[in-house]
Short mmCIF file of C-alpha atoms in Angstrom, two decimals:
data_model
loop_
_atom_site.label_atom_id
_atom_site.label_comp_id
_atom_site.label_asym_id
_atom_site.label_seq_id
_atom_site.Cartn_x
_atom_site.Cartn_y
_atom_site.Cartn_z
CA MET A 3 93.76 143.19 129.21
CA ARG A 4 90.92 142.88 126.97
CA GLU A 5 91.39 139.68 126.11
CA SER A 6 91.80 138.36 129.78
CA GLY A 7 89.01 140.37 131.13
CA TYR A 8 86.76 138.28 128.03
CA SER A 9 88.21 134.96 129.21
CA GLU A 10 86.92 135.59 132.70
CA ALA A 11 83.28 137.11 131.38
CA ILE A 12 83.41 133.54 129.92
CA ARG A 13 84.69 131.59 132.67
CA ARG A 14 81.97 132.62 134.92
CA LEU A 15 79.28 131.80 132.24
CA LEU A 16 80.16 128.37 131.91
CA ARG A 17 78.58 125.81 133.60
CA PRO A 18 80.60 124.03 135.82
CA GLU A 19 80.59 120.58 134.45
CA VAL A 20 81.52 121.87 130.91
CA GLY A 21 84.49 124.42 131.71
CA GLY A 22 85.85 120.57 133.55
CA LEU A 23 85.57 118.65 130.67
CA PRO A 24 88.40 116.81 129.20
CA ALA A 25 89.24 117.33 125.44
CA TYR A 26 88.54 114.71 122.59
CA ASP A 27 91.54 113.86 120.84
CA PRO A 28 90.69 113.35 117.18
CA GLY A 29 94.03 112.19 116.74
CA ALA A 30 96.58 114.76 114.29
CA ASP A 31 95.15 116.66 111.32
CA PRO A 32 97.15 114.88 108.08
CA GLU A 33 97.33 118.04 106.23
CA THR A 34 99.11 119.81 109.65
CA VAL A 35 101.77 116.66 108.95
CA LEU A 36 102.07 117.12 106.16
CA LEU A 37 103.31 120.76 106.37
CA ASP A 38 104.77 120.49 109.64
CA TYR A 39 107.06 117.59 109.09
CA GLY A 40 107.66 118.46 104.93
CA LEU A 41 106.46 114.98 103.68
CA GLU A 42 105.52 113.93 100.91
CA ARG A 43 102.72 111.66 101.75
CA ILE A 44 101.28 110.50 105.05
CA VAL A 45 99.66 107.05 106.03
CA LYS A 46 96.60 107.83 108.20
CA LEU A 47 95.51 105.50 111.03
CA SER A 48 94.24 106.95 113.66
CA ASN A 49 90.59 106.91 113.13
CA ASN A 50 89.43 103.16 112.16
CA GLU A 51 88.53 104.22 108.59
CA ASN A 52 87.69 102.23 105.86
CA PRO A 53 90.69 102.62 103.48
CA TYR A 54 88.23 101.44 100.62
CA GLY A 55 86.36 104.13 101.16
CA ILE A 56 82.57 104.74 99.90
CA SER A 57 80.89 102.38 97.96
CA PRO A 58 80.23 102.55 94.65
CA LEU A 59 76.19 102.31 95.18
CA ALA A 60 76.64 104.97 97.38
CA ALA A 61 78.88 107.08 95.38
CA GLN A 62 76.12 106.66 92.51
CA ALA A 63 73.25 107.66 95.31
CA ILE A 64 75.11 110.74 96.35
CA GLN A 65 75.96 111.65 92.38
CA GLN A 66 71.96 111.53 92.45
CA ARG A 67 71.37 113.59 95.31
CA LEU A 68 74.06 116.25 93.85
CA ALA A 69 72.30 116.02 90.16
CA GLN A 70 68.72 117.21 92.29
CA GLY A 71 70.03 119.74 94.08
CA LEU A 72 70.84 120.17 97.74
CA GLY A 73 67.90 123.60 98.00
CA ARG A 74 65.97 121.56 100.16
CA TYR A 75 66.04 120.83 104.17
CA PRO A 76 66.39 116.84 104.53
CA ASP A 77 64.01 114.49 105.73
CA PRO A 78 63.58 115.29 109.34
CA ALA A 79 62.50 111.53 110.17
CA GLY A 80 64.80 109.57 107.40
CA LYS A 81 62.07 107.64 106.63
CA ASP A 82 63.75 105.76 103.37
CA LEU A 83 66.38 105.09 105.47
CA CYS A 84 64.43 103.78 108.68
CA ARG A 85 62.28 101.73 106.48
CA ALA A 86 65.89 100.05 104.93
CA LEU A 87 67.08 99.51 108.56
CA ALA A 88 63.93 97.97 109.13
CA GLN A 89 63.62 95.41 107.08
CA ARG A 90 67.66 94.86 107.71
CA HIS A 91 67.08 93.51 111.13
CA GLY A 92 63.15 92.62 110.94
CA ILE A 93 61.97 95.42 113.62
CA ALA A 94 59.33 98.01 113.54
CA ARG A 95 61.02 101.29 111.67
CA GLU A 96 59.74 103.01 115.06
CA ARG A 97 62.21 101.55 117.37
CA ILE A 98 64.82 103.13 114.64
CA ILE A 99 66.87 106.91 115.63
CA LEU A 100 69.53 108.16 112.88
CA GLY A 101 72.01 110.29 114.42
CA ASN A 102 75.00 112.12 112.85
CA GLY A 103 77.01 109.52 113.53
CA SER A 104 76.23 107.36 116.60
CA GLU A 105 77.93 109.39 118.90
CA ASN A 106 75.42 111.98 118.87
CA ILE A 107 73.03 109.30 119.35
CA LEU A 108 75.23 108.91 122.76
CA GLU A 109 74.70 112.36 123.22
CA LEU A 110 71.10 112.56 122.67
CA LEU A 111 71.00 109.61 125.51
CA CYS A 112 73.23 111.53 128.17
CA GLN A 113 70.94 115.08 127.49
CA THR A 114 67.52 113.09 127.44
CA PHE A 115 68.42 110.78 130.23
CA LEU A 116 70.97 111.79 132.76
CA ASN A 117 70.54 114.31 136.13
CA THR A 118 73.55 115.34 138.25
CA GLY A 119 74.47 113.09 140.47
CA ASP A 120 73.56 110.39 138.18
CA GLN A 121 75.90 106.86 137.59
CA VAL A 122 77.10 105.70 134.53
CA VAL A 123 79.41 102.29 134.00
CA THR A 124 81.14 101.49 131.21
CA GLN A 125 84.24 99.50 130.19
CA SER A 126 88.34 100.77 131.05
CA PRO A 127 89.98 101.73 128.60
CA CYS A 128 86.87 103.31 127.21
CA PHE A 129 85.49 105.61 123.94
CA GLY A 130 86.39 109.12 125.06
CA LEU A 131 82.87 109.88 124.45
CA TYR A 132 81.21 107.62 127.25
CA GLU A 133 83.39 109.85 129.58
CA ILE A 134 82.33 113.09 128.37
CA PHE A 135 79.18 113.02 127.70
CA PRO A 136 77.92 112.27 130.43
CA LEU A 137 80.36 113.71 132.62
CA MET A 138 78.88 117.28 130.57
CA MET A 139 75.58 116.30 132.35
CA GLY A 140 77.24 116.45 135.64
CA ALA A 141 76.85 112.72 136.43
CA GLN A 142 79.31 110.34 137.81
CA VAL A 143 81.53 107.76 135.54
CA LEU A 144 82.66 104.60 137.15
CA LYS A 145 85.08 102.58 134.64
CA VAL A 146 85.29 98.50 135.01
CA PRO A 147 88.69 97.81 133.97
CA LEU A 148 89.63 94.40 132.02
CA THR A 149 91.43 91.67 133.29
CA GLU A 150 95.62 91.84 132.07
CA SER A 151 95.18 89.89 129.45
CA PHE A 152 92.58 92.20 128.13
CA GLU A 153 89.31 89.93 128.70
CA CYS A 154 86.29 90.80 130.42
CA ASP A 155 86.34 90.38 134.32
CA VAL A 156 82.61 89.81 134.65
CA GLU A 157 82.87 89.85 138.54
CA ALA A 158 84.45 93.28 138.47
CA TRP A 159 81.30 94.57 135.86
CA CYS A 160 78.83 92.69 138.79
CA LYS A 161 80.29 94.53 141.56
CA ALA A 162 80.16 98.03 139.60
CA LEU A 163 76.40 96.91 138.86
CA ASP A 164 75.78 96.90 142.30
CA ARG A 165 74.48 100.15 142.88
CA PRO A 166 71.89 102.75 141.79
CA VAL A 167 73.10 103.29 137.74
CA LYS A 168 71.33 105.28 135.45
CA LEU A 169 73.29 104.22 131.99
CA VAL A 170 75.54 101.39 131.38
CA PHE A 171 77.69 102.03 128.13
CA ILE A 172 79.47 98.46 126.59
CA SER A 173 81.16 98.82 122.97
CA ASN A 174 81.52 95.11 121.63
CA PRO A 175 83.73 94.96 120.34
CA SER A 176 85.75 97.61 122.47
CA ASN A 177 87.35 100.75 121.82
CA PRO A 178 89.99 101.07 121.59
CA VAL A 179 91.25 97.26 122.49
CA GLY A 180 89.25 95.54 120.11
CA THR A 181 88.26 92.60 122.23
CA ALA A 182 85.04 91.32 122.24
CA PHE A 183 82.68 89.94 125.39
CA SER A 184 81.46 86.05 124.75
CA LYS A 185 77.64 85.38 124.81
CA THR A 186 78.21 84.30 128.47
CA GLU A 187 80.15 87.19 129.68
CA LEU A 188 77.58 89.61 127.49
CA GLU A 189 74.60 87.63 129.55
CA ALA A 190 76.21 88.18 132.84
CA ILE A 191 76.70 91.45 132.32
CA VAL A 192 73.37 91.75 131.08
CA HIS A 193 71.97 90.05 134.01
CA ALA A 194 73.45 91.73 136.40
CA CYS A 195 72.37 95.36 135.48
CA PRO A 196 69.26 96.92 137.60
CA ASP A 197 66.32 96.49 136.09
CA ASP A 198 65.54 99.90 136.02
CA CYS A 199 68.80 101.42 134.08
CA LEU A 200 69.14 101.89 130.20
CA LEU A 201 71.58 99.75 128.93
CA VAL A 202 73.47 101.39 125.87
CA ILE A 203 75.90 98.56 123.67
CA ASP A 204 77.67 100.52 121.18
CA GLU A 205 78.02 97.71 118.01
CA ALA A 206 80.44 100.30 115.39
CA TYR A 207 82.68 97.51 114.88
CA TYR A 208 79.95 94.68 114.24
CA GLU A 209 80.44 94.03 110.54
CA TYR A 210 84.14 92.97 111.30
CA ALA A 211 83.24 91.25 114.44
CA VAL A 212 79.91 88.92 113.64
CA SER A 213 81.57 86.33 111.25
CA ASP A 214 83.42 84.93 114.14
CA PRO A 215 81.79 82.41 116.20
CA SER A 216 82.58 83.82 119.49
CA TYR A 217 81.05 86.82 119.21
CA PRO A 218 77.77 87.88 120.13
CA ASP A 219 74.56 90.06 118.44
CA ALA A 220 73.43 92.10 120.93
CA LEU A 221 70.04 92.32 119.44
CA LYS A 222 70.05 88.48 119.78
CA VAL A 223 71.06 88.89 123.24
CA LEU A 224 68.83 91.45 123.84
CA GLU A 225 65.49 91.31 122.00
CA ALA A 226 63.95 88.84 125.10
CA GLN A 227 64.68 91.22 127.59
CA GLU A 228 62.06 93.23 129.14
CA ARG A 229 64.49 95.82 130.17
CA PRO A 230 65.39 98.61 128.56
CA TRP A 231 67.99 98.82 125.77
CA ILE A 232 69.46 100.49 122.93
CA VAL A 233 72.34 99.27 120.30
CA LEU A 234 74.22 101.25 118.46
CA ARG A 235 75.34 100.69 114.81
CA THR A 236 77.24 103.10 112.38
CA PHE A 237 78.02 103.92 108.96
CA SER A 238 81.24 105.35 109.43
CA LYS A 239 83.50 102.11 109.56
CA ALA A 240 82.52 99.15 107.40
CA TYR A 241 80.47 100.58 105.38
CA GLY A 242 82.99 103.87 104.52
CA LEU A 243 80.69 106.90 104.99
CA ALA A 244 83.03 108.84 107.99
CA SER A 245 82.92 111.68 106.05
CA LEU A 246 78.89 111.79 105.86
CA ARG A 247 78.36 111.44 109.38
CA VAL A 248 75.17 108.45 109.80
CA GLY A 249 74.64 105.97 112.65
CA TYR A 250 71.83 104.76 114.05
CA GLY A 251 69.99 103.22 117.21
CA ILE A 252 67.37 100.35 117.23
CA ALA A 253 65.45 100.60 121.01
CA SER A 254 63.92 97.92 122.90
CA HIS A 255 60.93 100.05 123.41
CA ILE A 256 59.45 103.19 121.18
CA GLY A 257 59.34 105.11 124.14
CA ILE A 258 62.66 105.29 124.19
CA VAL A 259 62.66 107.02 120.51
CA GLU A 260 60.07 109.19 121.20
CA ALA A 261 62.33 110.78 123.97
CA LEU A 262 65.56 110.81 122.03
CA HIS A 263 63.69 112.39 119.23
CA ARG A 264 62.23 115.43 122.33
CA VAL A 265 66.37 116.13 122.56
CA ARG A 266 67.48 116.10 118.91
CA THR A 267 67.83 118.75 116.56
CA PRO A 268 65.17 118.09 113.55
CA TYR A 269 67.41 117.70 110.73
CA ASN A 270 70.32 115.89 112.82
CA VAL A 271 71.22 113.88 109.35
CA ASN A 272 71.60 115.38 105.87
CA GLN A 273 70.18 114.26 102.48
CA LEU A 274 73.32 113.00 101.01
CA ALA A 275 74.14 110.71 104.49
CA GLN A 276 70.55 109.21 104.24
CA GLU A 277 70.64 108.14 100.54
CA ALA A 278 74.33 107.20 100.71
CA ALA A 279 73.36 104.74 104.16
CA VAL A 280 70.53 103.05 101.68
CA ALA A 281 72.63 102.47 98.63
CA ALA A 282 75.68 101.45 100.87
CA LEU A 283 73.61 98.54 102.73
CA GLU A 284 72.53 97.24 99.44
CA ASP A 285 76.23 97.12 98.19
CA ASN A 286 76.91 93.59 99.82
CA HIS A 287 80.00 93.26 97.64
CA HIS A 288 81.68 96.22 98.57
CA LEU A 289 80.74 95.22 102.44
CA GLN A 290 82.17 92.03 102.52
CA GLN A 291 85.27 92.95 100.64
CA SER A 292 85.93 95.89 103.19
CA VAL A 293 85.93 93.17 105.64
CA ALA A 294 87.43 90.47 103.95
CA LEU A 295 90.66 92.87 104.29
CA VAL A 296 91.12 93.78 107.37
CA SER A 297 90.54 90.29 108.43
CA GLN A 298 93.32 88.99 106.55
CA GLU A 299 95.49 91.86 107.11
CA ARG A 300 94.55 92.35 111.06
CA THR A 301 96.67 89.11 111.18
CA ARG A 302 99.33 89.54 109.53
CA LEU A 303 99.75 92.59 111.45
CA THR A 304 98.93 90.95 114.79
CA THR A 305 101.35 88.07 114.02
CA THR A 306 104.17 89.97 112.78
CA LEU A 307 104.16 92.57 115.69
CA ARG A 308 103.62 89.51 118.51
CA ASP A 309 106.73 88.61 116.77
CA GLU A 310 108.90 91.39 116.86
CA GLY A 311 108.31 91.55 120.65
CA TYR A 312 105.01 93.81 121.00
CA ARG A 313 102.11 93.08 123.25
CA VAL A 314 98.93 93.39 120.94
CA ALA A 315 95.37 92.78 121.99
CA THR A 316 93.39 90.04 119.96
CA SER A 317 91.18 92.13 118.01
CA LEU A 318 87.99 91.77 116.08
CA ALA A 319 87.96 95.19 114.50
CA ASN A 320 89.65 97.29 112.25
CA PHE A 321 92.66 98.63 114.83
CA LEU A 322 95.11 97.14 116.82
CA PHE A 323 95.73 98.14 120.78
CA ILE A 324 99.48 98.03 120.76
CA ASP A 325 101.56 98.15 124.18
CA THR A 326 104.81 100.01 122.89
CA THR A 327 106.29 99.80 126.74
CA VAL A 328 107.42 103.63 126.36
CA ASP A 329 105.91 106.46 126.39
CA ALA A 330 103.24 106.33 123.64
CA SER A 331 103.15 110.02 123.15
CA GLN A 332 106.79 109.97 122.09
CA VAL A 333 106.12 106.68 119.82
CA VAL A 334 103.54 108.74 117.99
CA GLN A 335 105.60 111.80 117.54
CA ALA A 336 108.27 110.18 115.97
CA LEU A 337 105.86 108.08 113.93
CA LEU A 338 104.63 111.44 113.01
CA ARG A 339 108.01 112.43 111.29
CA GLU A 340 107.94 108.72 109.39
CA GLY A 341 104.48 109.84 108.19
CA VAL A 342 102.45 107.89 109.66
CA ILE A 343 99.54 109.09 112.18
CA VAL A 344 98.43 106.71 114.91
CA LYS A 345 96.94 107.56 118.25
CA ALA A 346 98.42 107.36 121.98
CA TRP A 347 95.88 106.16 124.21
CA ARG A 348 96.35 108.68 127.21
CA GLU A 349 93.92 107.17 129.64
CA PRO A 350 95.51 106.41 133.23
CA GLY A 351 97.21 103.03 132.67
CA PHE A 352 97.42 102.94 129.32
CA GLU A 353 99.54 105.34 128.48
CA THR A 354 102.24 102.99 126.77
CA PHE A 355 99.76 102.11 124.34
CA ILE A 356 98.79 103.15 121.34
CA ARG A 357 95.83 102.22 118.90
CA ALA A 358 96.49 101.92 114.70
CA SER A 359 93.93 101.09 112.53
CA VAL A 360 94.16 98.44 109.86
CA SER A 361 94.35 99.64 106.48
CA LEU A 362 95.30 98.83 103.12
CA PRO A 363 98.71 95.78 102.41
CA ALA A 364 101.02 99.06 101.23
CA GLU A 365 100.08 101.39 104.43
CA ASN A 366 100.49 98.26 106.49
CA ASP A 367 103.56 97.90 105.65
CA LEU A 368 104.75 101.37 106.03
CA PHE A 369 103.61 101.78 109.44
CA LEU A 370 105.15 98.31 110.69
CA GLN A 371 108.76 99.83 108.54
CA ALA A 372 108.10 103.38 110.50
CA LEU A 373 107.70 101.31 113.95
CA THR A 374 110.98 99.49 113.25
CA ARG A 375 112.96 102.81 112.01
CA ILE A 376 111.97 104.62 115.51
CA GLN A 377 112.55 101.62 117.58
CA THR A 378 115.98 101.00 116.32
CA PRO A 379 119.02 102.72 117.81
CA ALA A 380 120.55 104.85 115.00
#
C-alpha cells in the first residue's frame, strides 16, 4: 500500500506533458546482454559510435588534464573550444554554443523557445528526441514522411510548413535512415519555412557525408539567410568522443546563443570534454581514417545485404537502415542471442526496420553471419 500510495502521489505531482512522454530507447546494455545470454563477446552496433574510438591527440589531452587535476570547475564558457571552432568555421565565437552532446542543445532550444500548443515540424522516421523534447514542453509535433524510396518529399514538406510553426528539426543525413537532402531540396524547405520560425539542422553525421558531391553543407546554404537558424554538430560520432558528451551549435544570430545561455546550466560541458574536443579537431589523420573506414564498409555492407534480398536505404552516415520484412523486435532479440546489438525502430510504419552501425570489418562480418543464421530455418 505504501508503494502504491507513493506512486499515486508522484503521479499527481507530474506535469501532464511529462507523464505521457514516450521513453527514449538507448539500445541494449552490453554488460547485461553478456550476462543474460552467457556470451563471451559482444558486437555493439546500436549507437553509431566510432569503432576506432578516441583520437590519440584527444587521449593525450585527457591525460594531461588528469595530471593537472579535476578539482576545479570547467570553463563555463568553453572559450578554448569555442575559439577553435570559430577559427575552423570562420565565424564569430559568440555565435557558438556548446552542449553536453548536441541533444543537450536540442533540449535547450525546446526549453527556450517552445510554449504549450506550439507547432514543431520534423521528418519521419526521426531521432526520438525530436519528438520527446517538444512534447515535454507541451508542443505538438508534425512529422513529414519520406517517399517509398527513402527520398525527401518536398511537396509534403511545403504543405506541412504552410501553417504557424515555431521550430523545424531536420537531420541531414537523416537519423535513422541515413539518406540526405540535396542542396535543391534543402533550399526548397528553407524557402518554405515561415519567416518567424527557428530552423534547426542537425548535422551529427556531417563528417561522414561531406565528401559526397550531392551533400549540401547547411552552413553554406544558410549563411546568406536573414531568417533565424542554428546548425548542430557533435564530437560523439566521427570524432569518437561519445562518452565525453560534447556537441556544439552555430547560430545565425548572437541573440539565439544569448537566449540559450539563459537556460543552460553553467558548467554543462566538463573540462575533459572541452580539451579532448580541441585536440580532436587537430587530429585530421584520425578523422580521415575513421571516415574512410565507414565509407568502405558501408558500401560493402549495403551491397551484401541487398544481394541477400534486404531493402537498405542509401546511407551517407555511419549506419544502415534495413528492412527485415518481419517484426524487427524479434530480429533484435535473435541477434542478441548471437551477441550482436542493433536497434529495432519502433516508430509507427517502420516496425520491420533495424538500424545497424557500420563498424570494423570483422564486426560487420559477425553481424552479417548472425543475420544469416537467424533468418535461416534450423
